[in-house]
């Protein structure tokens, strides 16, 4: 058990880096929660976990797809990042259409007076009794950055877990049986499990809602990153042992 | 935003020790019975999963009553995230003691995350550490219990082959998570009552057993799968009627609104 951990120490370090990236990425995603679903807060109208999971899992799928054709880590990470960015960008643009043409409100932030990117005034357009609504440009850009970081993190964890399995003597080759491939299944599930743990920890840190990197709450990220760092070390140890045991069957 | 509870501890109902005992002992007993009995009796794993899910729902109820700051679903997802990591680890190293090793691993990971949430992030929920341990343990037992329904045993090799490799584990992840997070999420509010919440947990867990029963037909054959689905449906019907009764008990009034008015009536 110990030698399995020592042999995979580099992959465990990658898993921890991936977990920390996911935790940091959540702080960039403009999460509005239930108030945003009623257009009473800036951001996308659902919870952190759903958004992070959606973007991260899309990143995982696109990274896995790239692993079909190459073993080059930068390409796999780029594929994961682009997949997650597309996912989060599509969610945000469709959300903006709904807010603008359906609800009929102007995308505006209540946390800053002017949009740091476009320099447009924000406070004039915030409806009374709300904390902003829709997705102003700065939140959109922030969300895409978050998707990029989350996708890289998810892809890094998945790639590392697959490499741990290959070290243990498993193969990722295509299987024609109905039961599928053991290594791909277990690596994907561990990646998802670690992803959820690292998506929920920062969502408690930001208290459920954040507008993006211009939000004052964004400065709290070191707390979540430290927590995720410690939690992911334990998850990585457990995951590496479980996958290494798979080689003995 | 303060989604969830009113900011105080959950009140009333069965003491938490009772529920904890039902969840831990019932969950482990069901898992071991399902493992040692012939494959046709794999539904015992489902009964264990029901006990574990009820326990998890009660722990979610207690911790989410303080107000998590974000939606209740997040805590169900972290439960299953910790649970899946711990469950597969325990089964891989534990052999016949697998579920117990998983349970202990889940308790350790849960305690770490609970301490981090209170000490580093500063959530300030007094029962956070204990609740995270309970939620992680319940999530782990729910995953192993439903895996036993599908695979008929909890040995690492067969579970990997029959549950993980073909992707049923993702199904278990979501339906187990639903069973733990949905009951309090659906019932929260000032009139929330423990027996109503937990009955909804039984009902959701029974649906999980039915779905796992369908999945078990691939490996265990139609007879065992049929029995799993049948047991699940019976528990579901019982729990649903009971839950409906509790909703009527707690509601101020139950009135029929009739159909939508027609165009002439609206004139």
Short mmCIF file of C-alpha atoms in Angstrom, two decimals, chain B residues 34-184:
data_model
loop_
_atom_site.label_atom_id
_atom_site.label_comp_id
_atom_site.label_asym_id
_atom_site.label_seq_id
_atom_site.Cartn_x
_atom_site.Cartn_y
_atom_site.Cartn_z
CA UNK B 34 -27.30 -9.16 0.96
CA UNK B 35 -23.71 -10.28 0.52
CA UNK B 36 -23.93 -13.67 2.24
CA UNK B 37 -27.42 -14.71 1.12
CA UNK B 38 -27.90 -16.13 -2.41
CA UNK B 39 -28.18 -13.54 -5.23
CA UNK B 40 -31.97 -13.67 -5.13
CA UNK B 41 -31.85 -12.01 -1.71
CA UNK B 42 -29.77 -9.06 -2.82
CA UNK B 43 -32.71 -6.82 -1.88
CA UNK B 44 -31.36 -6.90 1.68
CA UNK B 45 -28.69 -4.52 0.42
CA UNK B 46 -31.52 -2.24 -0.65
CA UNK B 47 -33.07 -2.41 2.83
CA UNK B 48 -29.68 -1.45 4.24
CA UNK B 49 -29.50 1.45 1.78
CA UNK B 50 -32.96 2.62 2.92
CA UNK B 51 -31.78 2.68 6.57
CA UNK B 52 -28.64 4.59 5.57
CA UNK B 53 -30.57 7.10 3.44
CA UNK B 54 -33.02 7.79 6.29
CA UNK B 55 -30.06 8.42 8.58
CA UNK B 56 -28.43 10.69 6.01
CA UNK B 57 -31.65 12.64 5.52
CA UNK B 58 -31.95 13.13 9.29
CA UNK B 59 -28.35 14.37 9.50
CA UNK B 60 -28.99 16.77 6.59
CA UNK B 61 -32.10 17.97 8.41
CA UNK B 62 -30.16 18.70 11.57
CA UNK B 63 -27.25 20.51 9.92
CA UNK B 64 -29.23 22.36 7.25
CA UNK B 65 -31.61 23.73 9.90
CA UNK B 66 -28.80 26.08 10.87
CA UNK B 67 -28.78 27.56 7.36
CA UNK B 68 -25.86 26.56 5.17
CA UNK B 69 -25.79 29.81 3.22
CA UNK B 70 -26.31 27.85 0.04
CA UNK B 71 -28.86 25.31 -1.13
CA UNK B 72 -29.47 22.06 0.72
CA UNK B 73 -28.51 19.98 -2.37
CA UNK B 74 -24.85 20.94 -1.90
CA UNK B 75 -24.59 18.91 1.28
CA UNK B 76 -26.16 15.87 -0.36
CA UNK B 77 -23.67 16.10 -3.20
CA UNK B 78 -20.67 16.38 -0.86
CA UNK B 79 -22.07 13.38 1.06
CA UNK B 80 -22.04 11.24 -2.05
CA UNK B 81 -18.73 12.70 -3.24
CA UNK B 82 -17.08 11.67 0.03
CA UNK B 83 -19.12 8.47 0.05
CA UNK B 84 -18.04 7.23 -3.34
CA UNK B 85 -14.35 7.83 -2.62
CA UNK B 86 -14.57 6.11 0.76
CA UNK B 87 -16.79 3.24 -0.43
CA UNK B 88 -14.51 2.14 -3.27
CA UNK B 89 -11.44 2.53 -1.06
CA UNK B 90 -12.91 0.37 1.72
CA UNK B 91 -14.05 -2.35 -0.65
CA UNK B 92 -10.62 -2.41 -2.33
CA UNK B 93 -8.58 -2.94 0.84
CA UNK B 94 -11.06 -4.37 3.33
CA UNK B 95 -12.01 -7.72 1.83
CA UNK B 96 -14.83 -9.11 3.94
CA UNK B 97 -14.60 -6.15 6.32
CA UNK B 98 -14.94 -3.82 3.30
CA UNK B 99 -18.10 -1.94 4.30
CA UNK B 100 -16.75 -1.34 7.81
CA UNK B 101 -13.43 -0.05 6.45
CA UNK B 102 -15.37 2.18 4.03
CA UNK B 103 -17.48 3.45 6.88
CA UNK B 104 -14.41 4.33 8.96
CA UNK B 105 -12.69 5.98 5.95
CA UNK B 106 -15.86 8.02 5.32
CA UNK B 107 -15.95 9.08 8.97
CA UNK B 108 -12.32 10.25 8.77
CA UNK B 109 -12.84 12.22 5.53
CA UNK B 110 -16.11 13.63 6.87
CA UNK B 111 -14.45 14.73 10.11
CA UNK B 112 -11.65 16.45 8.18
CA UNK B 113 -14.08 18.34 5.96
CA UNK B 114 -16.29 19.22 8.94
CA UNK B 115 -13.32 20.63 10.87
CA UNK B 116 -12.14 22.55 7.78
CA UNK B 117 -15.63 23.98 7.24
CA UNK B 118 -15.82 25.29 10.79
CA UNK B 119 -12.22 26.20 11.54
CA UNK B 120 -10.86 27.44 8.18
CA UNK B 121 -13.93 28.58 6.27
CA UNK B 122 -15.66 29.67 9.47
CA UNK B 123 -19.22 28.47 8.90
CA UNK B 124 -19.86 28.46 12.65
CA UNK B 125 -22.36 25.60 12.69
CA UNK B 126 -21.87 23.88 16.07
CA UNK B 127 -22.76 20.38 14.87
CA UNK B 128 -20.90 20.63 11.55
CA UNK B 129 -18.13 18.12 12.41
CA UNK B 130 -20.50 15.49 13.74
CA UNK B 131 -23.00 16.00 10.92
CA UNK B 132 -20.32 15.68 8.23
CA UNK B 133 -19.17 12.39 9.76
CA UNK B 134 -22.75 11.12 9.79
CA UNK B 135 -23.53 12.32 6.27
CA UNK B 136 -20.37 10.80 4.83
CA UNK B 137 -21.05 7.49 6.60
CA UNK B 138 -24.65 7.43 5.42
CA UNK B 139 -23.63 8.24 1.84
CA UNK B 140 -21.07 5.44 1.89
CA UNK B 141 -23.52 2.86 3.21
CA UNK B 142 -26.16 3.98 0.68
CA UNK B 143 -23.70 3.50 -2.18
CA UNK B 144 -22.53 0.08 -0.97
CA UNK B 145 -26.11 -1.03 -0.24
CA UNK B 146 -27.33 -0.14 -3.73
CA UNK B 147 -24.19 -1.72 -5.21
CA UNK B 148 -25.07 -4.95 -3.39
CA UNK B 149 -28.54 -4.81 -4.97
CA UNK B 150 -26.97 -4.60 -8.44
CA UNK B 151 -23.95 -6.89 -7.99
CA UNK B 152 -25.34 -9.29 -5.38
CA UNK B 153 -22.18 -8.95 -3.27
CA UNK B 154 -19.68 -6.32 -2.20
CA UNK B 155 -16.37 -7.96 -3.13
CA UNK B 156 -14.23 -5.42 -4.97
CA UNK B 157 -13.85 -7.32 -8.25
CA UNK B 158 -17.54 -8.02 -8.91
CA UNK B 159 -18.56 -4.53 -7.79
CA UNK B 160 -16.06 -2.98 -10.21
CA UNK B 161 -17.21 -5.25 -13.01
CA UNK B 162 -20.97 -5.06 -12.49
CA UNK B 163 -21.47 -1.61 -11.01
CA UNK B 164 -18.53 0.68 -11.82
CA UNK B 165 -17.30 -0.41 -15.24
CA UNK B 166 -20.71 -0.21 -16.89
CA UNK B 167 -21.54 3.15 -15.37
CA UNK B 168 -24.35 2.14 -13.00
CA UNK B 169 -22.29 3.80 -10.26
CA UNK B 170 -23.27 7.18 -11.71
CA UNK B 171 -26.92 6.19 -11.36
CA UNK B 172 -26.34 5.16 -7.74
CA UNK B 173 -24.52 8.43 -7.13
CA UNK B 174 -27.48 10.54 -8.18
CA UNK B 175 -30.37 8.47 -6.79
CA UNK B 176 -28.57 7.96 -3.49
CA UNK B 177 -27.84 11.69 -3.35
CA UNK B 178 -31.48 12.48 -4.11
CA UNK B 179 -32.60 10.27 -1.23
CA UNK B 180 -30.32 12.12 1.18
CA UNK B 181 -30.75 15.70 0.02
CA UNK B 182 -34.31 15.82 -1.29
CA UNK B 183 -36.39 15.07 1.85
CA UNK B 184 -35.26 18.13 3.80
#
